[in-house]
mmCIF file of C-alpha atoms in Angstrom:
data_model
loop_
_atom_site.group_PDB
_atom_site.id
_atom_site.type_symbol
_atom_site.label_atom_id
_atom_site.label_comp_id
_atom_site.label_asym_id
_atom_site.label_seq_id
_atom_site.Cartn_x
_atom_site.Cartn_y
_atom_site.Cartn_z
ATOM 1 C CA UNK D 179 -30.107 -1.644 -20.155
ATOM 2 C CA UNK D 180 -27.992 1.646 -19.114
ATOM 3 C CA UNK D 181 -29.143 1.506 -15.521
ATOM 4 C CA UNK D 182 -28.626 -2.768 -14.776
ATOM 5 C CA UNK D 183 -25.113 -1.802 -16.634
ATOM 6 C CA UNK D 184 -24.447 1.139 -13.723
ATOM 7 C CA UNK D 185 -26.251 -1.374 -10.872
ATOM 8 C CA UNK D 186 -23.345 -3.525 -12.348
ATOM 9 C CA UNK D 187 -20.916 -0.983 -12.176
ATOM 10 C CA UNK D 188 -21.808 0.025 -8.797
ATOM 11 C CA UNK D 189 -21.765 -4.001 -7.700
ATOM 12 C CA UNK D 190 -18.476 -4.216 -8.615
ATOM 13 C CA UNK D 191 -16.842 -0.912 -6.869
ATOM 14 C CA UNK D 192 -18.019 -3.032 -3.668
ATOM 15 C CA UNK D 193 -16.865 -6.646 -4.651
ATOM 16 C CA UNK D 194 -13.401 -5.582 -6.327
ATOM 17 C CA UNK D 195 -12.223 -3.929 -3.058
ATOM 18 C CA UNK D 196 -13.521 -6.197 -0.635
ATOM 19 C CA UNK D 197 -12.143 -9.172 -2.695
ATOM 20 C CA UNK D 198 -8.772 -7.146 -2.488
ATOM 21 C CA UNK D 199 -9.050 -6.875 1.648
ATOM 22 C CA UNK D 200 -9.711 -10.410 1.878
ATOM 23 C CA UNK D 201 -6.698 -11.534 -0.251
ATOM 24 C CA UNK D 202 -4.615 -8.842 1.639
ATOM 25 C CA UNK D 203 -5.263 -10.788 5.089
ATOM 26 C CA UNK D 204 -5.516 -14.081 3.679
ATOM 27 C CA UNK D 205 -2.166 -13.832 1.780
ATOM 28 C CA UNK D 206 -0.370 -12.276 4.975
ATOM 29 C CA UNK D 207 -1.521 -15.493 6.831
ATOM 30 C CA UNK D 208 0.009 -17.435 3.797
ATOM 31 C CA UNK D 209 3.107 -15.419 3.670
ATOM 32 C CA UNK D 210 3.799 -16.073 7.654
ATOM 33 C CA UNK D 211 3.532 -19.965 7.216
ATOM 34 C CA UNK D 212 5.716 -20.140 4.301
ATOM 35 C CA UNK D 213 8.544 -17.760 4.956
ATOM 36 C CA UNK D 214 7.723 -15.398 7.669
ATOM 37 C CA UNK D 215 7.928 -12.250 5.152
ATOM 38 C CA UNK D 216 11.531 -12.659 4.049
ATOM 39 C CA UNK D 217 12.956 -13.901 0.868
ATOM 40 C CA UNK D 218 16.363 -13.511 1.575
ATOM 41 C CA UNK D 219 17.917 -17.063 2.478
ATOM 42 C CA UNK D 220 21.056 -15.034 3.987
ATOM 43 C CA UNK D 221 20.604 -11.960 4.814
ATOM 44 C CA UNK D 222 24.723 -11.267 5.148
ATOM 45 C CA UNK D 223 24.996 -12.203 1.586
ATOM 46 C CA UNK D 224 22.156 -9.860 0.719
ATOM 47 C CA UNK D 225 23.863 -7.026 -2.370
ATOM 48 C CA UNK D 226 24.064 -3.820 -0.084
ATOM 49 C CA UNK D 227 22.203 -1.953 -2.890
ATOM 50 C CA UNK D 228 19.434 -3.745 -2.444
ATOM 51 C CA UNK D 229 19.841 -3.241 1.867
ATOM 52 C CA UNK D 230 19.371 0.101 1.240
ATOM 53 C CA UNK D 231 16.787 -0.208 -1.418
ATOM 54 C CA UNK D 232 14.822 -1.658 1.042
ATOM 55 C CA UNK D 233 15.305 0.199 3.970
ATOM 56 C CA UNK D 234 14.580 3.381 1.517
ATOM 57 C CA UNK D 235 11.746 1.798 0.283
ATOM 58 C CA UNK D 236 10.218 1.007 3.931
ATOM 59 C CA UNK D 237 10.415 4.314 4.946
ATOM 60 C CA UNK D 238 9.092 5.828 1.797
ATOM 61 C CA UNK D 239 6.003 3.598 1.979
ATOM 62 C CA UNK D 240 5.328 4.206 5.513
ATOM 63 C CA UNK D 241 5.675 7.843 5.228
ATOM 64 C CA UNK D 242 3.518 8.076 1.944
ATOM 65 C CA UNK D 243 0.671 5.962 3.657
ATOM 66 C CA UNK D 244 0.419 8.040 6.790
ATOM 67 C CA UNK D 245 0.802 10.873 4.739
ATOM 68 C CA UNK D 246 -2.380 9.944 2.493
ATOM 69 C CA UNK D 247 -4.121 8.466 5.698
ATOM 70 C CA UNK D 248 -3.721 12.225 6.854
ATOM 71 C CA UNK D 249 -5.142 13.783 4.242
ATOM 72 C CA UNK D 250 -8.043 11.169 3.552
ATOM 73 C CA UNK D 251 -9.089 11.877 7.324
ATOM 74 C CA UNK D 252 -8.942 15.670 7.420
ATOM 75 C CA UNK D 253 -10.297 16.508 3.896
ATOM 76 C CA UNK D 254 -13.762 18.077 3.696
ATOM 77 C CA UNK D 255 -16.276 16.434 1.167
ATOM 78 C CA UNK D 256 -15.187 18.811 -1.366
ATOM 79 C CA UNK D 257 -12.325 20.264 -0.795
ATOM 80 C CA UNK D 258 -8.296 19.414 -0.041
ATOM 81 C CA UNK D 259 -6.884 20.259 4.223
ATOM 82 C CA UNK D 260 -6.584 23.932 4.651
ATOM 83 C CA UNK D 261 -3.677 25.880 3.356
ATOM 84 C CA UNK D 262 0.090 25.010 5.768
ATOM 85 C CA UNK D 263 -1.195 21.187 6.243
ATOM 86 C CA UNK D 264 -2.299 21.012 2.778
ATOM 87 C CA UNK D 265 1.355 21.846 1.419
ATOM 88 C CA UNK D 266 3.039 20.204 4.264
ATOM 89 C CA UNK D 267 1.176 16.925 3.556
ATOM 90 C CA UNK D 268 2.184 17.466 -0.430
ATOM 91 C CA UNK D 269 6.317 18.163 0.380
ATOM 92 C CA UNK D 270 5.795 14.853 2.810
ATOM 93 C CA UNK D 271 4.102 12.725 0.073
ATOM 94 C CA UNK D 272 6.600 13.966 -2.111
ATOM 95 C CA UNK D 273 9.804 13.207 -0.334
ATOM 96 C CA UNK D 274 8.089 9.479 0.560
ATOM 97 C CA UNK D 275 7.967 9.518 -3.073
ATOM 98 C CA UNK D 276 11.443 10.029 -3.975
ATOM 99 C CA UNK D 277 12.623 7.697 -1.133
ATOM 100 C CA UNK D 278 10.477 4.990 -2.359
ATOM 101 C CA UNK D 279 10.973 5.084 -5.848
ATOM 102 C CA UNK D 280 14.951 5.031 -5.379
ATOM 103 C CA UNK D 281 14.258 2.207 -2.883
ATOM 104 C CA UNK D 282 12.187 0.138 -5.472
ATOM 105 C CA UNK D 283 14.719 0.680 -8.350
ATOM 106 C CA UNK D 284 17.548 -0.698 -5.674
ATOM 107 C CA UNK D 285 15.390 -3.465 -4.913
ATOM 108 C CA UNK D 286 13.300 -4.318 -8.236
ATOM 109 C CA UNK D 287 15.497 -3.478 -11.162
ATOM 110 C CA UNK D 288 18.756 -5.467 -10.679
ATOM 111 C CA UNK D 289 16.954 -8.975 -11.013
ATOM 112 C CA UNK D 290 14.787 -7.726 -13.246
ATOM 113 C CA UNK D 291 17.710 -6.844 -15.705
ATOM 114 C CA UNK D 292 20.076 -9.560 -14.582
ATOM 115 C CA UNK D 293 17.469 -12.142 -13.153
ATOM 116 C CA UNK D 294 17.707 -13.082 -9.380
ATOM 117 C CA UNK D 295 19.701 -15.831 -7.734
ATOM 118 C CA UNK D 296 16.998 -16.197 -5.414
ATOM 119 C CA UNK D 297 13.469 -17.776 -6.298
ATOM 120 C CA UNK D 298 10.563 -14.896 -6.367
ATOM 121 C CA UNK D 299 7.908 -15.283 -4.100
ATOM 122 C CA UNK D 300 5.566 -15.427 -7.208
ATOM 123 C CA UNK D 301 4.947 -14.125 -10.401
ATOM 124 C CA UNK D 302 3.713 -10.901 -8.726
ATOM 125 C CA UNK D 303 6.648 -9.613 -8.105
ATOM 126 C CA UNK D 304 7.743 -9.543 -11.841
ATOM 127 C CA UNK D 305 4.883 -7.011 -11.737
ATOM 128 C CA UNK D 306 5.279 -4.985 -8.829
ATOM 129 C CA UNK D 307 7.860 -2.317 -10.240
ATOM 130 C CA UNK D 308 5.915 -1.663 -13.179
ATOM 131 C CA UNK D 309 2.518 -1.515 -11.142
ATOM 132 C CA UNK D 310 4.595 1.311 -8.676
ATOM 133 C CA UNK D 311 5.592 2.841 -12.210
ATOM 134 C CA UNK D 312 1.925 3.254 -13.231
ATOM 135 C CA UNK D 313 0.906 4.199 -9.543
ATOM 136 C CA UNK D 314 2.808 7.192 -9.605
ATOM 137 C CA UNK D 315 2.027 8.439 -12.934
ATOM 138 C CA UNK D 316 -1.871 8.255 -11.516
ATOM 139 C CA UNK D 317 -0.948 10.201 -8.493
ATOM 140 C CA UNK D 318 1.096 12.912 -10.721
ATOM 141 C CA UNK D 319 -2.250 12.866 -12.691
ATOM 142 C CA UNK D 320 -5.091 13.731 -9.769
ATOM 143 C CA UNK D 321 -2.720 15.610 -7.977
ATOM 144 C CA UNK D 322 -2.499 18.290 -10.834
ATOM 145 C CA UNK D 323 -5.775 17.299 -12.388
ATOM 146 C CA UNK D 324 -6.682 21.333 -13.376
ATOM 147 C CA UNK D 325 -10.280 20.429 -12.635
ATOM 148 C CA UNK D 326 -9.410 20.244 -9.003
ATOM 149 C CA UNK D 327 -10.041 23.992 -7.994
ATOM 150 C CA UNK D 328 -10.649 25.790 -5.149
ATOM 151 C CA UNK D 329 -14.177 24.773 -5.287
ATOM 152 C CA UNK D 330 -13.979 21.183 -5.421
ATOM 153 C CA UNK D 331 -11.408 18.676 -4.563
ATOM 154 C CA UNK D 332 -11.781 15.902 -7.190
ATOM 155 C CA UNK D 333 -10.114 13.141 -4.940
ATOM 156 C CA UNK D 334 -11.814 14.305 -1.767
ATOM 157 C CA UNK D 335 -15.214 13.982 -3.806
ATOM 158 C CA UNK D 336 -14.282 10.921 -5.423
ATOM 159 C CA UNK D 337 -11.585 8.449 -4.395
ATOM 160 C CA UNK D 338 -11.426 9.538 -0.381
ATOM 161 C CA UNK D 339 -15.461 9.289 -0.089
ATOM 162 C CA UNK D 340 -15.619 5.668 -1.843
ATOM 163 C CA UNK D 341 -12.788 4.592 0.325
ATOM 164 C CA UNK D 342 -13.711 5.356 3.668
ATOM 165 C CA UNK D 343 -17.355 4.419 2.696
ATOM 166 C CA UNK D 344 -15.836 1.077 2.336
ATOM 167 C CA UNK D 345 -15.269 0.919 6.179
ATOM 168 C CA UNK D 346 -19.036 1.734 6.691
ATOM 169 C CA UNK D 347 -22.397 -0.161 6.631
ATOM 170 C CA UNK D 348 -23.010 1.953 3.538
ATOM 171 C CA UNK D 349 -20.469 1.608 0.807
ATOM 172 C CA UNK D 350 -20.830 4.649 -1.953
ATOM 173 C CA UNK D 351 -19.800 3.090 -5.041
ATOM 174 C CA UNK D 352 -21.720 5.460 -7.170
ATOM 175 C CA UNK D 353 -19.249 7.868 -6.874
ATOM 176 C CA UNK D 354 -16.517 6.087 -8.686
ATOM 177 C CA UNK D 355 -19.182 4.819 -11.454
ATOM 178 C CA UNK D 356 -19.308 8.645 -12.184
ATOM 179 C CA UNK D 357 -15.903 9.764 -11.796
ATOM 180 C CA UNK D 358 -13.487 10.804 -14.287
ATOM 181 C CA UNK D 359 -11.331 7.908 -15.764
ATOM 182 C CA UNK D 360 -8.188 8.514 -14.317
ATOM 183 C CA UNK D 361 -9.794 8.931 -10.618
ATOM 184 C CA UNK D 362 -11.604 5.234 -11.614
ATOM 185 C CA UNK D 363 -7.972 4.094 -12.902
ATOM 186 C CA UNK D 364 -6.434 5.306 -9.644
ATOM 187 C CA UNK D 365 -8.786 3.229 -7.482
ATOM 188 C CA UNK D 366 -8.489 0.160 -9.735
ATOM 189 C CA UNK D 367 -4.406 0.189 -8.969
ATOM 190 C CA UNK D 368 -5.131 0.620 -5.431
ATOM 191 C CA UNK D 369 -7.016 -2.063 -5.552
ATOM 192 C CA UNK D 370 -4.883 -4.595 -7.397
ATOM 193 C CA UNK D 371 -1.943 -3.204 -4.802
ATOM 194 C CA UNK D 372 -3.921 -3.997 -1.722
ATOM 195 C CA UNK D 373 -4.969 -7.505 -3.207
ATOM 196 C CA UNK D 374 -1.048 -8.743 -4.951
ATOM 197 C CA UNK D 375 0.669 -6.962 -1.875
ATOM 198 C CA UNK D 376 1.004 -10.143 0.582
ATOM 199 C CA UNK D 377 2.123 -11.947 -2.756
ATOM 200 C CA UNK D 378 5.354 -9.592 -3.683
ATOM 201 C CA UNK D 379 8.744 -8.518 -1.612
ATOM 202 C CA UNK D 380 6.541 -5.551 -0.820
ATOM 203 C CA UNK D 381 5.275 -7.564 2.250
ATOM 204 C CA UNK D 382 8.232 -8.761 3.547
ATOM 205 C CA UNK D 383 9.740 -5.229 3.303
ATOM 206 C CA UNK D 384 7.100 -3.749 5.285
ATOM 207 C CA UNK D 385 6.145 -6.744 7.737
ATOM 208 C CA UNK D 386 9.498 -8.395 8.302
ATOM 209 C CA UNK D 387 10.782 -5.972 10.641
ATOM 210 C CA UNK D 388 7.839 -6.318 12.801
ATOM 211 C CA UNK D 389 7.922 -10.292 12.815
ATOM 212 C CA UNK D 390 11.809 -10.038 13.858
ATOM 213 C CA UNK D 391 11.183 -7.580 16.498
ATOM 214 C CA UNK D 392 8.314 -9.960 17.820
ATOM 215 C CA UNK D 393 10.794 -12.898 17.695
ATOM 216 C CA UNK D 394 13.390 -11.054 19.551
ATOM 217 C CA UNK D 395 10.486 -10.550 22.502
ATOM 218 C CA UNK D 396 9.741 -14.090 22.597
ATOM 219 C CA UNK D 397 13.049 -15.448 23.308
ATOM 220 C CA UNK D 398 14.348 -12.831 25.438
ATOM 221 C CA UNK D 399 14.693 -14.346 28.954
ATOM 222 C CA UNK D 400 12.244 -13.053 31.313
ATOM 223 C CA UNK D 401 13.780 -10.965 34.337
ATOM 224 C CA UNK D 402 13.819 -12.425 37.353
ATOM 225 C CA UNK D 403 11.752 -11.295 40.214
ATOM 226 C CA UNK D 404 13.286 -9.659 43.560
ATOM 227 C CA UNK D 405 12.279 -12.533 45.809
ATOM 228 C CA UNK D 406 13.796 -15.215 43.334
ATOM 229 C CA UNK D 407 17.201 -13.293 43.325
ATOM 230 C CA UNK D 408 16.905 -12.853 47.147
ATOM 231 C CA UNK D 409 16.161 -16.651 47.416
ATOM 232 C CA UNK D 410 19.694 -17.451 45.294
#
């Protein structure tokens, strides 16, 4: 019975992330067709605080993802990156978290408190800010876990091993089945974030400028060749 329960839990740590990845991809296709990733009707009428919050959140999330991916790639199986690199990544992550937190407050809290004149993309928008707060608290908990010492870095031994394995032909869900509760909670929070991301304002924060840049490139007239100019 216990063995069957462990096998079920192992399958859960495979099914959930792959389902979240599928939701992430299909959701972005839906959002592009729905509103081209923009929830603001008229950008000129957008509250200045929310425009600043959008920029701060965009920069904070982008830098944070870059720092976490770097740590994910350079961490050893049982330890964090060596000396100065680890300190630099920690400083960058803290700065990015501050920027993202300020941006999230300016972007989400006014509509949560006073209501929004613009229709929200979906009910997921209403849980995004609380979920971000939970993600921040879980990050603090695992970052300063007293059981993660120089002899063993639990994030590398659990979350990093599991997440890297999802992109291989040999997923390793067992490391999460036996991981401490806070690391399991952190993993589930990340999975939920990936799954709902396209259906919230966060998708527009990151993808909207990319879409606008691509549309601008498409609409720009092609430069005339020297032969055409000479013929003219």
